CSV table of C-alpha atoms in Angstrom, one decimal:
chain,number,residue,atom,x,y,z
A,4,UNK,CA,98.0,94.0,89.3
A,5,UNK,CA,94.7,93.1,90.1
A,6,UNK,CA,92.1,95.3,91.6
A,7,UNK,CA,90.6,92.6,94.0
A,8,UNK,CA,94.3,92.1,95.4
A,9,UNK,CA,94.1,90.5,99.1
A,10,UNK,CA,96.3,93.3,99.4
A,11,UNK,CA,93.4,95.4,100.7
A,12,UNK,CA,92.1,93.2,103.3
A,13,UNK,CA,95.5,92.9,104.7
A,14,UNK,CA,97.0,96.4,105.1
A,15,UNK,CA,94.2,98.1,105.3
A,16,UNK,CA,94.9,101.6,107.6
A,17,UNK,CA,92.8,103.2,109.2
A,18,UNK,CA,93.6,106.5,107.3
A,19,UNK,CA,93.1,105.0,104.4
A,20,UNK,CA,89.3,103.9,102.7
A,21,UNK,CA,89.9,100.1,100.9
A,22,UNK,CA,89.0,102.4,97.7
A,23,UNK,CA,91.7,105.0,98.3
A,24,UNK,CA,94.5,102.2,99.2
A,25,UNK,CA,93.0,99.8,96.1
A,26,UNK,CA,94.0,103.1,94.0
A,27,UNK,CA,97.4,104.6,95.8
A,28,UNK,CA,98.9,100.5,95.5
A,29,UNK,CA,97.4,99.7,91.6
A,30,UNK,CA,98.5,103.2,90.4
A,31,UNK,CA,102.4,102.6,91.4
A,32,UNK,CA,101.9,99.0,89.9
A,33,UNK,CA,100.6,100.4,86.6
A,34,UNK,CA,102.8,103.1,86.2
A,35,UNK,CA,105.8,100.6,86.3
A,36,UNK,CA,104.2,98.3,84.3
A,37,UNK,CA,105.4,100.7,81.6
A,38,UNK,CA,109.0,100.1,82.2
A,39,UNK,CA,110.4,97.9,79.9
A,40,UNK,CA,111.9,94.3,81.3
A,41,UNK,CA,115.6,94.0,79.8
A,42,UNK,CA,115.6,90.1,81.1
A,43,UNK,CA,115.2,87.5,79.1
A,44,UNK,CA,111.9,85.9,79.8
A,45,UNK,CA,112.9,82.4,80.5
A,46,UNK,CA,113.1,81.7,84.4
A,47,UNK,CA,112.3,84.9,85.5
A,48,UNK,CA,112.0,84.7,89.4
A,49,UNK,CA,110.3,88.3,90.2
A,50,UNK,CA,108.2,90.5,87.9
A,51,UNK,CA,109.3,93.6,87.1
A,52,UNK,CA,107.0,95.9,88.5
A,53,UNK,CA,107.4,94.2,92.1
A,54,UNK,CA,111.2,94.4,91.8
A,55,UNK,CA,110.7,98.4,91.2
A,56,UNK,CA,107.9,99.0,93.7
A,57,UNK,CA,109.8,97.2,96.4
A,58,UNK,CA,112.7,99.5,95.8
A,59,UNK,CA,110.3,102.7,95.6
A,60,UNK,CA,109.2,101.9,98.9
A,61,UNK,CA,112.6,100.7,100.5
A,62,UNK,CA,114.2,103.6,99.3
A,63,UNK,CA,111.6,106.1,100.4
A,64,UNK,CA,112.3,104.2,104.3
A,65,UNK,CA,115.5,105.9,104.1
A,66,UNK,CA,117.9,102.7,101.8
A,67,UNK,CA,121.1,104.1,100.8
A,68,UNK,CA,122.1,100.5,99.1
A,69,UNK,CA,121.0,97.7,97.5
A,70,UNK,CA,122.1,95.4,100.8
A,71,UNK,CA,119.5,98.1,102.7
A,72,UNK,CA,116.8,97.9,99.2
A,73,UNK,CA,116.6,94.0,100.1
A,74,UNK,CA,116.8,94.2,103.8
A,75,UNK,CA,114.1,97.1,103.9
A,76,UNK,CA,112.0,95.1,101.8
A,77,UNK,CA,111.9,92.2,104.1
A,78,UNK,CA,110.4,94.1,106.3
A,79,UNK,CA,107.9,95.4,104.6
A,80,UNK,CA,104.3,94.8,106.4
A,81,UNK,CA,103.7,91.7,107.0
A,82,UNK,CA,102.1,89.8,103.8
A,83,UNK,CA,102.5,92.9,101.6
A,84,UNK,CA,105.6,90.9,99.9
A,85,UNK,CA,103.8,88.0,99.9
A,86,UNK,CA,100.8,90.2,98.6
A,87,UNK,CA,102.4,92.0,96.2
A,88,UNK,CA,104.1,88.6,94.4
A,89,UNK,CA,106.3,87.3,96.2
A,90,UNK,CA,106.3,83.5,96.7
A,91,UNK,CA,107.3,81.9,99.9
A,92,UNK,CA,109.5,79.8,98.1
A,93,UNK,CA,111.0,83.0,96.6
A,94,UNK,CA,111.4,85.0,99.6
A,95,UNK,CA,112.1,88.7,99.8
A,96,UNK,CA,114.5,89.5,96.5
A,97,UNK,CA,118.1,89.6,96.7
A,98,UNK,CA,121.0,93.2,97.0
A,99,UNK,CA,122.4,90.8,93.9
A,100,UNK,CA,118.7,90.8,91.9
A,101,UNK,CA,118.2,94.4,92.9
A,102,UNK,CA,121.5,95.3,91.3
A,103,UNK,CA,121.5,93.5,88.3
A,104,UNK,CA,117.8,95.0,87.6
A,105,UNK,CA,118.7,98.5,88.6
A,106,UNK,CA,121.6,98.1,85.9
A,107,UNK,CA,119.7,96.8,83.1
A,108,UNK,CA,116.2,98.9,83.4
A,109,UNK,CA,116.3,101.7,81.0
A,110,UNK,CA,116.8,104.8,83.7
A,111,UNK,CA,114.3,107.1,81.7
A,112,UNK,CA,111.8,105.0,81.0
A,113,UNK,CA,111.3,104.8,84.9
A,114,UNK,CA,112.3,108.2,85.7
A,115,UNK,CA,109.1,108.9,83.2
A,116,UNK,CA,107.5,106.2,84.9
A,117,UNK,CA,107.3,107.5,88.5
A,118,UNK,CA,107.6,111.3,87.9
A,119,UNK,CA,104.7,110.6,86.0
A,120,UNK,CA,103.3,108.8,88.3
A,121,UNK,CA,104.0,111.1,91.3
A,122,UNK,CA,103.4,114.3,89.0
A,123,UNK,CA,99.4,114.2,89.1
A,124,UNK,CA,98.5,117.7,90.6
A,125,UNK,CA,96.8,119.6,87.8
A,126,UNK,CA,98.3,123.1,89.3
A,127,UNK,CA,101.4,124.3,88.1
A,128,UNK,CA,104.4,125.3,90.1
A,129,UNK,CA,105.4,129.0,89.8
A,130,UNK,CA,108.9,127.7,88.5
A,131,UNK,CA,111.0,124.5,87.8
A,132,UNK,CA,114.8,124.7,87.8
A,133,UNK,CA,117.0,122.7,85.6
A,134,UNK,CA,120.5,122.0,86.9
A,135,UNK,CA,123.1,118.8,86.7
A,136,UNK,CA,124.8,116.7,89.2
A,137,UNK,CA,128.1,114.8,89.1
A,138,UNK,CA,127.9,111.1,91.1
A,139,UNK,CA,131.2,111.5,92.7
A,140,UNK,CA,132.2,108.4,93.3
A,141,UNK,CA,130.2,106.5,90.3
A,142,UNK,CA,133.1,106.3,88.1
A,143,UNK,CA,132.3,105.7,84.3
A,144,UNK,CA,136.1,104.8,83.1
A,145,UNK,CA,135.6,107.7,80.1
A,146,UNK,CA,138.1,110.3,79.1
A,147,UNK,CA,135.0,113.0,78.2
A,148,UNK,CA,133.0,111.7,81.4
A,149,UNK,CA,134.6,110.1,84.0
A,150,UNK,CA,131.7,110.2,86.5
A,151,UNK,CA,128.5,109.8,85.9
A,152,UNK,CA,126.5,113.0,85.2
A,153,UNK,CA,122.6,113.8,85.6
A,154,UNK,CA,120.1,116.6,84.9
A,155,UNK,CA,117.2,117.1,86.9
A,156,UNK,CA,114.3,119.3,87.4
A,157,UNK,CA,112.3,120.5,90.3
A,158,UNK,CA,109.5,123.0,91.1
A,159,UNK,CA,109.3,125.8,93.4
A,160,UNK,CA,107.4,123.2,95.9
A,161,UNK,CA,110.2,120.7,95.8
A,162,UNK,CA,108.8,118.5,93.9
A,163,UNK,CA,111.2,116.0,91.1
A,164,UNK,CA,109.4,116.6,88.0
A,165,UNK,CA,112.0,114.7,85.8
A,166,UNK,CA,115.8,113.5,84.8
A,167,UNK,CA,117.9,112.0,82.7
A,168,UNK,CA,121.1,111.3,82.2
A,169,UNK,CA,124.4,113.4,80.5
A,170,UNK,CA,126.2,111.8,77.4
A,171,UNK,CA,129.3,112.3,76.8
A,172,UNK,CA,130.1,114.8,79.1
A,173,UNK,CA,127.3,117.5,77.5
A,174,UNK,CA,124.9,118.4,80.0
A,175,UNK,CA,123.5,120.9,77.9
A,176,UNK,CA,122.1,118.5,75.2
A,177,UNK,CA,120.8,116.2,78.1
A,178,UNK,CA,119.4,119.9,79.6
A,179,UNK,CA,117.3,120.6,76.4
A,180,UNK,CA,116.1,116.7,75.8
A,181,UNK,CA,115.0,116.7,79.5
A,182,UNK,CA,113.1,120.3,78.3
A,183,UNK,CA,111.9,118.1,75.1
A,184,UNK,CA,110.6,115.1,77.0
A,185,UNK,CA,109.2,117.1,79.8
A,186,UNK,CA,107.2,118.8,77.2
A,187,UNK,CA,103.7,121.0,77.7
A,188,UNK,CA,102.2,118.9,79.4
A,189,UNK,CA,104.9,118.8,82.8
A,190,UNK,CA,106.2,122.3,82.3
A,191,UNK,CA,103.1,124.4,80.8
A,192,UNK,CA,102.7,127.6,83.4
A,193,UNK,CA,105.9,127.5,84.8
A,194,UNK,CA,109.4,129.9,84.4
A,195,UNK,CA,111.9,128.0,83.9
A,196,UNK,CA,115.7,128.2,85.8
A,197,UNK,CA,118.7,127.6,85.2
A,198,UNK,CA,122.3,128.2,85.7
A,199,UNK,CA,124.9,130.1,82.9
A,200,UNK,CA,125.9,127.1,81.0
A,201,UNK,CA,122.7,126.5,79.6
A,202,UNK,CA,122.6,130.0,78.1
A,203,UNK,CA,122.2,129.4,74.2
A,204,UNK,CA,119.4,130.4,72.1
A,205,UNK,CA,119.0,126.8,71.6
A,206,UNK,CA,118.0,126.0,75.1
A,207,UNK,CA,115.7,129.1,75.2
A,208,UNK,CA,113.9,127.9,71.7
A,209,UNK,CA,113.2,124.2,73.4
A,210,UNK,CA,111.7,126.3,76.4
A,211,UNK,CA,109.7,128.5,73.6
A,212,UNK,CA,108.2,124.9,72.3
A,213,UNK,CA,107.5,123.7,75.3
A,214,UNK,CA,105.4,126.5,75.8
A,215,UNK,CA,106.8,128.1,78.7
A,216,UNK,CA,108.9,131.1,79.7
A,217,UNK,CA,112.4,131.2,81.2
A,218,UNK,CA,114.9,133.0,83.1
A,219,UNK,CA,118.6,132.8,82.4
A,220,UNK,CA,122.1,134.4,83.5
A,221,UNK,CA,124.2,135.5,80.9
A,222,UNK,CA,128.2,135.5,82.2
A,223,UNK,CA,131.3,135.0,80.9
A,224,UNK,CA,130.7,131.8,78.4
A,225,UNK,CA,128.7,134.2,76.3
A,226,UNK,CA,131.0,137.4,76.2
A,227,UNK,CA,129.6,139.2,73.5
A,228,UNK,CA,126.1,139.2,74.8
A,229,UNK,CA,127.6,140.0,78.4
A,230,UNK,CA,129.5,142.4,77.3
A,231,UNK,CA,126.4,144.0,75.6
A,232,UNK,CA,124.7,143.9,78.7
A,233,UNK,CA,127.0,145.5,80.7
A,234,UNK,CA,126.5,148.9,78.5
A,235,UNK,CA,123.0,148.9,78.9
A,236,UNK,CA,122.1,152.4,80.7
A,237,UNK,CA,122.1,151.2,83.6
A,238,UNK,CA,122.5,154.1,85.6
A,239,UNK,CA,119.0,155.7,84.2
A,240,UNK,CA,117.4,152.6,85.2
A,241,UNK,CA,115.7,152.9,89.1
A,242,UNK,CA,116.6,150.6,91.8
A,243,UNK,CA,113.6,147.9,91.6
A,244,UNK,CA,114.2,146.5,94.1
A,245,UNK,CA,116.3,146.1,97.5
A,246,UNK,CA,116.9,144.0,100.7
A,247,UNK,CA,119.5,143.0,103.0
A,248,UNK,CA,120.2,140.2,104.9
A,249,UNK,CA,122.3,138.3,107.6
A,250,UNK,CA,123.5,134.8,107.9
A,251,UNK,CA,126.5,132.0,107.9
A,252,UNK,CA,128.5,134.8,109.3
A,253,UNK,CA,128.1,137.6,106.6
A,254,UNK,CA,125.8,140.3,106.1
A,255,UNK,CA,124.7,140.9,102.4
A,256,UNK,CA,123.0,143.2,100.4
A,257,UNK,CA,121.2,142.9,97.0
A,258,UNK,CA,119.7,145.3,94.3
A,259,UNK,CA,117.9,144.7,91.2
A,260,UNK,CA,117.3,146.8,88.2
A,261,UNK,CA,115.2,146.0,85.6
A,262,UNK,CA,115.5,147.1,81.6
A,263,UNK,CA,112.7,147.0,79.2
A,264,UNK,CA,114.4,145.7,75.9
A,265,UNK,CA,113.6,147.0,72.5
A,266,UNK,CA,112.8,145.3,69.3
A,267,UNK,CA,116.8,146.0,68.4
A,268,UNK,CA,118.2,144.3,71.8
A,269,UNK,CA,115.6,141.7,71.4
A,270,UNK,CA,117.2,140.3,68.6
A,271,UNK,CA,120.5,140.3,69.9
A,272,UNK,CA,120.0,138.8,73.5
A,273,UNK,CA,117.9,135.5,72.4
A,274,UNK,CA,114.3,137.4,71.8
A,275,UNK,CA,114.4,138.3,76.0
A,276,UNK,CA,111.8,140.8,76.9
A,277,UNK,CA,113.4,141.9,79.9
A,278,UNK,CA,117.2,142.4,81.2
A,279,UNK,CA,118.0,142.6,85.1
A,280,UNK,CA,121.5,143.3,86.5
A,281,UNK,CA,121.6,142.1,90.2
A,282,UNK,CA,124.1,143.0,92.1
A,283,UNK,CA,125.0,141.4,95.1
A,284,UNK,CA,127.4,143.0,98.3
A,285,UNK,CA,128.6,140.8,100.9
A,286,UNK,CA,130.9,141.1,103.9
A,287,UNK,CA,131.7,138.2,105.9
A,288,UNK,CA,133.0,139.1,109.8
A,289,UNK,CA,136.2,140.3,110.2
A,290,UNK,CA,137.0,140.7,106.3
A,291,UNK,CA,136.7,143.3,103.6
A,292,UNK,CA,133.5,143.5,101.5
A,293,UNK,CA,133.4,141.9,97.8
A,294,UNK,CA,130.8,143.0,95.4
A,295,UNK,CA,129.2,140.5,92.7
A,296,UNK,CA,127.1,141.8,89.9
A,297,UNK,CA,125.1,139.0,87.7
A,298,UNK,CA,123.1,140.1,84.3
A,299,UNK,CA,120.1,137.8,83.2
A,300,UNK,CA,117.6,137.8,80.2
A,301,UNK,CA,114.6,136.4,80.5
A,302,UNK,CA,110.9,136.6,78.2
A,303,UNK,CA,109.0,137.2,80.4
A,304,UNK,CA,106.8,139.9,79.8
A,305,UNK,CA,106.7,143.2,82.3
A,306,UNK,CA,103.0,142.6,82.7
A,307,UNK,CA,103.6,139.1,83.6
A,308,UNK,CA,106.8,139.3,85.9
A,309,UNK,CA,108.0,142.8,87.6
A,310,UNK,CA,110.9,143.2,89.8
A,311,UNK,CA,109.6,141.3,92.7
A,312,UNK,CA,108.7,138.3,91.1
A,313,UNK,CA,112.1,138.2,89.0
A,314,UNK,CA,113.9,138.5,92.1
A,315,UNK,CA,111.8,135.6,94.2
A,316,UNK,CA,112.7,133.7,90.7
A,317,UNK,CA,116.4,134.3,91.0
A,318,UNK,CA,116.3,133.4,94.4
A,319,UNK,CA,114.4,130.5,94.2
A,320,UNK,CA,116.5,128.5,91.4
A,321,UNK,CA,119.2,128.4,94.0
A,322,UNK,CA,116.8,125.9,96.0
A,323,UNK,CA,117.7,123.0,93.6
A,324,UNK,CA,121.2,122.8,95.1
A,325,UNK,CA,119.9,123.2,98.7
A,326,UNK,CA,116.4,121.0,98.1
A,327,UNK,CA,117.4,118.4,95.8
A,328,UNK,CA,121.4,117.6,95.5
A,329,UNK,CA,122.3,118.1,98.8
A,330,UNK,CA,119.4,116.3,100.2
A,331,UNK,CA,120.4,113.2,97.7
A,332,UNK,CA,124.3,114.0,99.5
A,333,UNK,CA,123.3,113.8,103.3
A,334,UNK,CA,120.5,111.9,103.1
A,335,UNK,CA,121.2,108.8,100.9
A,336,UNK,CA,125.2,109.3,101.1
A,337,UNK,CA,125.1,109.8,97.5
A,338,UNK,CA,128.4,111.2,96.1
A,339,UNK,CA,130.0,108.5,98.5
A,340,UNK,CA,127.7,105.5,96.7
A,341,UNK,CA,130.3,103.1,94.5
A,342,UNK,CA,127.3,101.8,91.9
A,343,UNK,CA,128.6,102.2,88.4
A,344,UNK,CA,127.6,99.1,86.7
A,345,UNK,CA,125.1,100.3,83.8
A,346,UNK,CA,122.3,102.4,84.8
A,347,UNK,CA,122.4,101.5,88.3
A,348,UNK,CA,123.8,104.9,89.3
A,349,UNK,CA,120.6,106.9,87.7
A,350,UNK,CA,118.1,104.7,88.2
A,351,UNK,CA,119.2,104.9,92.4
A,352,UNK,CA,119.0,108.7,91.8
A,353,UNK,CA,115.6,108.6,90.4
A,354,UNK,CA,114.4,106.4,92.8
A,355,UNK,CA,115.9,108.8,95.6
A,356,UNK,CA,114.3,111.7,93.4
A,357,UNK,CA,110.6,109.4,93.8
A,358,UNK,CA,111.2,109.3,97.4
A,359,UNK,CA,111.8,113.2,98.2
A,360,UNK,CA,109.4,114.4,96.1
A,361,UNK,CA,106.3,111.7,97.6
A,362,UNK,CA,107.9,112.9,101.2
A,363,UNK,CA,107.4,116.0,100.5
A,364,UNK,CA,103.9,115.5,99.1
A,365,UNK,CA,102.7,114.1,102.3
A,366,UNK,CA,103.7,117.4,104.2
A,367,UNK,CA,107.3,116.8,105.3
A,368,UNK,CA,109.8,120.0,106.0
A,369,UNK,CA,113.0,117.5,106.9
A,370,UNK,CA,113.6,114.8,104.6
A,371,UNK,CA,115.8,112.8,107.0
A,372,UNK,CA,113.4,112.5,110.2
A,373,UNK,CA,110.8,111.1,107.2
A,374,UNK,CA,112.9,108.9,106.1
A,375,UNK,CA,113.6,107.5,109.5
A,376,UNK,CA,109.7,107.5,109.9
A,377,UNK,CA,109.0,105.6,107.5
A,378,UNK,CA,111.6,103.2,108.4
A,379,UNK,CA,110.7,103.0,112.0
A,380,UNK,CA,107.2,102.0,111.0
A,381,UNK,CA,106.9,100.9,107.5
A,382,UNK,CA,103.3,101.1,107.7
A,383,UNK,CA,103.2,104.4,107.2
A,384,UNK,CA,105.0,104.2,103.4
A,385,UNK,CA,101.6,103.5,102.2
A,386,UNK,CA,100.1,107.0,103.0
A,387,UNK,CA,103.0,108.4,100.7
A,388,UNK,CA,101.7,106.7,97.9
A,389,UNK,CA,99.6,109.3,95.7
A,390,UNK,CA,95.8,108.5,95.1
A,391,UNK,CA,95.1,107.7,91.0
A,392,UNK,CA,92.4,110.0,89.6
């Protein structure tokens, strides 16, 4: 896209310097520029990157659908289609072009597009958790995966920093390629999170070359290291830490020990510095009390991490659930979305992931309300875009 775009005359704001909006509208452009076009050349109505960027923006207005993609796009600013590349003998692109694109572009070339593009702050997150999704209602029509499947990672601030998709059913292979891809660069600083399945000491060794140290529970898919866990001394070890709370109709209490392992354990529970054993009491109204206790491993070192920052990082992994697939659920209808035709289904999710994570850049606390911000006035899309540096 060209720097001297009439774009800038047009839809200039007044919170925004022409310099600062030249850079927020180019940046988007060239990052999808790097998205390869899987059309055949011949006849091509729209460019690429205008097809994308219209559905970054319509999708960030709160578009659950491609009907709502085209529709939101159309009412754009006024010229900014036109602006943007849009021919008045064109007009606004079709749900049925927005479709067969969103099937056909390669889902993590432009999930490493726009994370890349929205992942420009130079300071690490304490954390990022890894965790998978199932797209209820994108069918797939395979035995090993009938739905389709993604993994995706976020940081303690809420912020996408990547996905991809699950083959065959294994979501820990597409766990450790999204660690691979993500790389030093993304992840360097962080802890990484996840959930039991990813337990292996092959997860933990593509966290070790990215660079970065991680935090993992160990349950019942690996019993003999959970069984070696569970004879630790516990009972020599002091409480670390303890707090109690109330809410959704229960009270609950929970208590974290912490174990320093030696070079003997090391070797036996994936080369972890540290074990914790949380154990977690709860009593919901009216009904006994059940007790939960959950072991973990993590390298972290005890000069790096003690018991209050393992517990915020426990805690905090839970957030992708509550911050990210839920969001995607109530917010864009995912799990109720019928797209299944190629990529369709993960390129929507990325672009949903693109629009939370630029909402909550720009300061917002509900995702919802912003969305219907920005569709109220879609002006105000443009401030969401992140400056270029």
């Amino acid at each position: 896209m060209s720097s001297s775009s009439p774009i800038l005359t047009v839809l200039n704001q007044p919170t925004l310097t022409v310099e600062s909006l030249q850079s927020r509208i180019d940046g988007l452009w060239q990052a999808l520029e790097t998205v390869t076009d899987p059309r055949n050349a011949r006849g091509l109505r729209y460019r690429l990157p205008l097809l994308l960027a219209l559905a970054v923006l319509a999708v960030a207005a709160g578009a659950k659908t491609f009907l709502e993609i085209s529709e939101n796009s159309a009412d754009l600013p006024t010229r900014l289609p036109a602006e943007l590349g849009v021919c008045s003998w064109s007009g606004t692109p079709s749900n049925w072009t927005f479709s067969r694109v969103l099937a056909k572009v390669d889902h993590d070339e432009l999930d490493q597009a726009l994370s890349g593009w929205t992942m420009q702050e130079d300071k690490p997150a304490e954390a990022v958790a890894v965790d998978g999704k199932t797209m209820r209602a994108a069918t797939t029509g395979q035995t090993d995966m009938p739905q389709t499947q993604v993994v995706a990672a976020m940081n303690s601030r809420g912020e996408v920093v990547g996905q991809t998709a699950v083959q065959a059913g294994d979501e820990n292979a597409a766990a450790r390629d999204l660690l691979a891809r993500l790389g030093r660069k993304t992840l360097s600083g962080t802890v990484i999170t996840a959930d039991a399945k990813h337990t292996s000491a092959d997860f933990a060794a593509e966290a070790d070359k990215a660079g970065v140290f991680w935090l993992l529970p160990v349950k019942g898919n690996r019993p003999r290291l959970h069984r070696r866990l569970t004879t630790l001394p516990w009972n020599n070890a002091r409480l670390d830490t303890h707090d109690r709370s109330r809410g959704h109709g229960r009270a609950e209490t929970r208590s974290l020990k912490v174990l320093i392992l030696d070079d003997d354990l090391r070797s036996e529970a994936l080369n972890a510095r540290q074990a914790l054993r949380v154990r977690r009491r709860r009593r919901p109204k009216g009904k006994p009390a059940s007790i939960e206790t959950v072991h973990y491993l993590t390298n972290l070192p005890p000069a790096t991490a003690g018991p209050d920052d393992l517990a915020r990082l426990i805690r905090g992994h839970w957030g992708i659930g509550g911050r990210l697939h839920l969001v995607r659920d109530v917010a864009f209808n995912e799990d109720h979305h019928r797209a299944r035709a190629g990529n369709a289904p993960q390129n929507l999710a990325v672009l949903r992931n693109t629009a939370i994570t630029l909402h909550r850049q720009n300061g917002a606390t509900g995702i919802q309300p912003a969305l219907r911000a920005g569709n109220r006035k879609p002006e105000r899309l443009l401030d969401l875009l992140p400056e270029t540096t």
